[in-house]
Amino acid sequence: MTTSLRLTLQNSLTRRKEVFEPADPARVTMYVCGPTVYNFAHIGNARPAVVFDVLARVLRRLYPHVVYARNITDIEDKIIAAAKEQGVEISAITDKYANIYRDDMGTLGVLPPDIEPKATETVPGMIAMLETLIANGHAYAADGHVLFNVPSYAEYGQLSGRDRDDMIAGARVEVAPYKKDPADFVLWKPSAPEQPGWDSPWGRGRPGWHIECSAMIEKHLGTTIDIHGGGIDLQFPHHENEIAQSNCAHGNAPLARFWLHNGFVNIEKEKMSKSIGNVLLVHDLIKEAPGEAIRLALLNGHYRQPLDWTADGLMQSRRMLDRLYGALRSLADVEAQANDAVPEAFLEALLDDLNTPKALAVLFDLAKQANTATDKAERARLKAALLGSGYLIGLLQADPESWFAGAGLAPHIDAEEIEGLIAARAAARKAKDFKESDRIRDELAGRGILIEDGPQGTTWRVAG
């Protein structure tokens, strides 16, 4: 570690905050459930991508080698249905939406994971795991299916803390004559001739959803990993089932030492739902606001708490970034002392179970200091602190002038033309032609450009 401070995380499995110590400090492993690629990602899907991107950045600051895996689920009934509806191959759907997901998350400042395993590339490992589970009495074959026998695993329910009746109701289990127990869940199912499938000891078929992650973790990260993350909606049944499968396949070795879950995203105080019609797609939001503003809006609340997404909140996040970039712009005349300088108070906040609201408060205090500092060395230190802290949380990644020019959000803005109008206004003011000066200001305002006159000249930014 590069700091005497220690990372603490709220472990969903033990329901308490614990000091994080990896099994092997030379190889820290983290797996996060990624997208099922059949449609655009909504803002709720973006929250874990952003949250665990921050955690990965923090881990990389603390440890020399971090292996972060985030999977792609590219075989699932919804994908099959979408391909059939559009009359295309499965891969046409999965490749399209996987690429869109990567691009959209990249716009939010989410760095690519170290490993991005695909379910379709891991089927042999899934079949091998099912054979092990059958051999040791934790799974059985019936009517072309393979099912996990829940009563065979006494610890089932330890992650979610639900009792048996709640688990059966919460899982919306399929009632089927081939099940030994109503709670049993599908590990493998038969495929019709027109559906994608793989040959297996139980006939041609395809994997159930839950087994995919267990097999991908085993293949790429090992039997027991340090951190498993995802949204709270995955805690049951998906993560509960992952634990059961993996523990039983690996002689009761734990799947993960820490389990982390981010809270739901609600929309204007209502649950996000297709039936309500309030599902917000990231692909649409990035056309309305800069990716960093969306990212900041997701980080304004603590990751474990529910987040109420509002249009006003997104606008506020953009104004907050204006303040931060304004501070950086005021420091344009000094060179940052180092590009990895992070104040201890900022790092301490993130090490306290990713307390991003507290970290952001430190970041804005730095900006306040930058706006009043006059000593050149102090200004250089503050610039380094802003940039280093910004990188650790995935903000302030644009050039300040580019940010105020719209940060790629306003392609209709011609920066050279704007600079020319500002120069013409300055000339008009110098000639005391205030009517022309006001006309140019009004023209700029009408085009969504705000100008600010200061001791060092006139600056401008796109209104937002």
Steps between C-alpha positions, in 0.01 A plus 500: 500500500607857436315637802468413865124531464305177450215424264177398670201361314147403599488125446149394401576144610588589860283816510778707653778732395834319491862588430582373152808283484541298179598135512800587284607868501697432182181398313175659613196352324159661443205382292193708420190379317486674164221554246270258324541642152164509326411869538636837611620539860284715728628732773452228761737275302753784493519537878695180573725566199592841645514392866728204440712701260575731795578201721733356234683836482538505878623141510758574230631787707544271800626179340752424225281260301120498480306266271152640440257285300158615379313248289279516194191278505454421131266201523163543670133462412449875451786506251351202316160673487653826371691318225188310394291819495756681284574198280875506563766276651555514875846650450354794307308598812772429756787661306297813431389561857828392660680764291239763585531413869879537491475834318227637727680398818820646358320830455426485874872462567480127577834339422496160323531202736817293488298197389162497323399134478202396290257230605510332158878459531471326837246223427754213533584622850131517588444141384799383705365677809157339451660156478676567830178617667313190381781272614502641852122494539423872473338487154297255293391447140132481408322526163800653325551749783761517772381654826672601821351326801457782749429282808842338449672826598420590860646850474266607220360844582801626696561798268145631472388395849164384367301208634397215272149623414627849420775356282259290297266796452784743426658277241169462313594136459359302213266223608614193311432126547870415462601699810576311821440815705313822410811709582728306262633717218603424143868460414449362147197485272425337164506706181251463216651443152462870410659617825874526571637202687803295592546125522514370856461174693133596548427577136526812288423803711621823652598622847276662754592855598643436845761239405665738253662727759622211715676343201648828378638582846655153531660524155645850523545582869509176698298312759471781756520867402545807715196706395176421316280798417174591334167671546279423799247350258748217433548405865211256473466269323802548272780549752342260748499234230857579398614436857315168517638374167858607554528396865359156426720455193813599690477304824326789682779746422339848505433661163588850623640642821316834458161557340407859407163624373396843377151636561215547253458805279152651515373759252346816647407302817338217304631151431642476150265280299404435140135498605532853639702608197778667699798287394791733423753363253863605531518512120241781507631681808849547352339701221352738758783537750878440515601154614684644799183674617312169488786333687502771768122470542549127567778567752323778691335237720666219693508189284315278749204737531212532252560788259219727383583608145352836400539737208581778747766282660667445164500875431645561845778250432588687183517829692716332765743393231499857365634607840771235500608568144485873571753448779724302265472767234614761751812289556594483131815703561659243736625146450371230733771372734401135447222322318422255781479737795191418706431675832473261793151627587377413149657155505379437854141566388524249216668243723201526733271271298520726193350807668478700180284783645770569759775474239316746276477747788880487526528550123284813509698636794813464285327696224405773749861526616621511139276796423662712773860373509768743379827323580628324186624190684171469688304537177711226341436274800126564481493430128676167558255416779199580281628292208615208716177488698296545184665203333446277803126565483485525119434872467684804355625295207435771239697812421326793677463699179352198323261449791369854482477473122251220550728199557389347172133544584437795268638425151331813366740715701793635296762598758697715253185690406414557866852627572467733201172644630653549845796682342259718301310580818824595675587731212153657514534560873842655452348734238216575748251356251290349776200443275706265284657342807155424645379368166784248484439393861130448422585305184727271698239455771243412236732225379536359850838661575557671833793740528669621815725806519785482750837656580673254266260557212175349379420130533205314356310176549200319360195558718377191675 
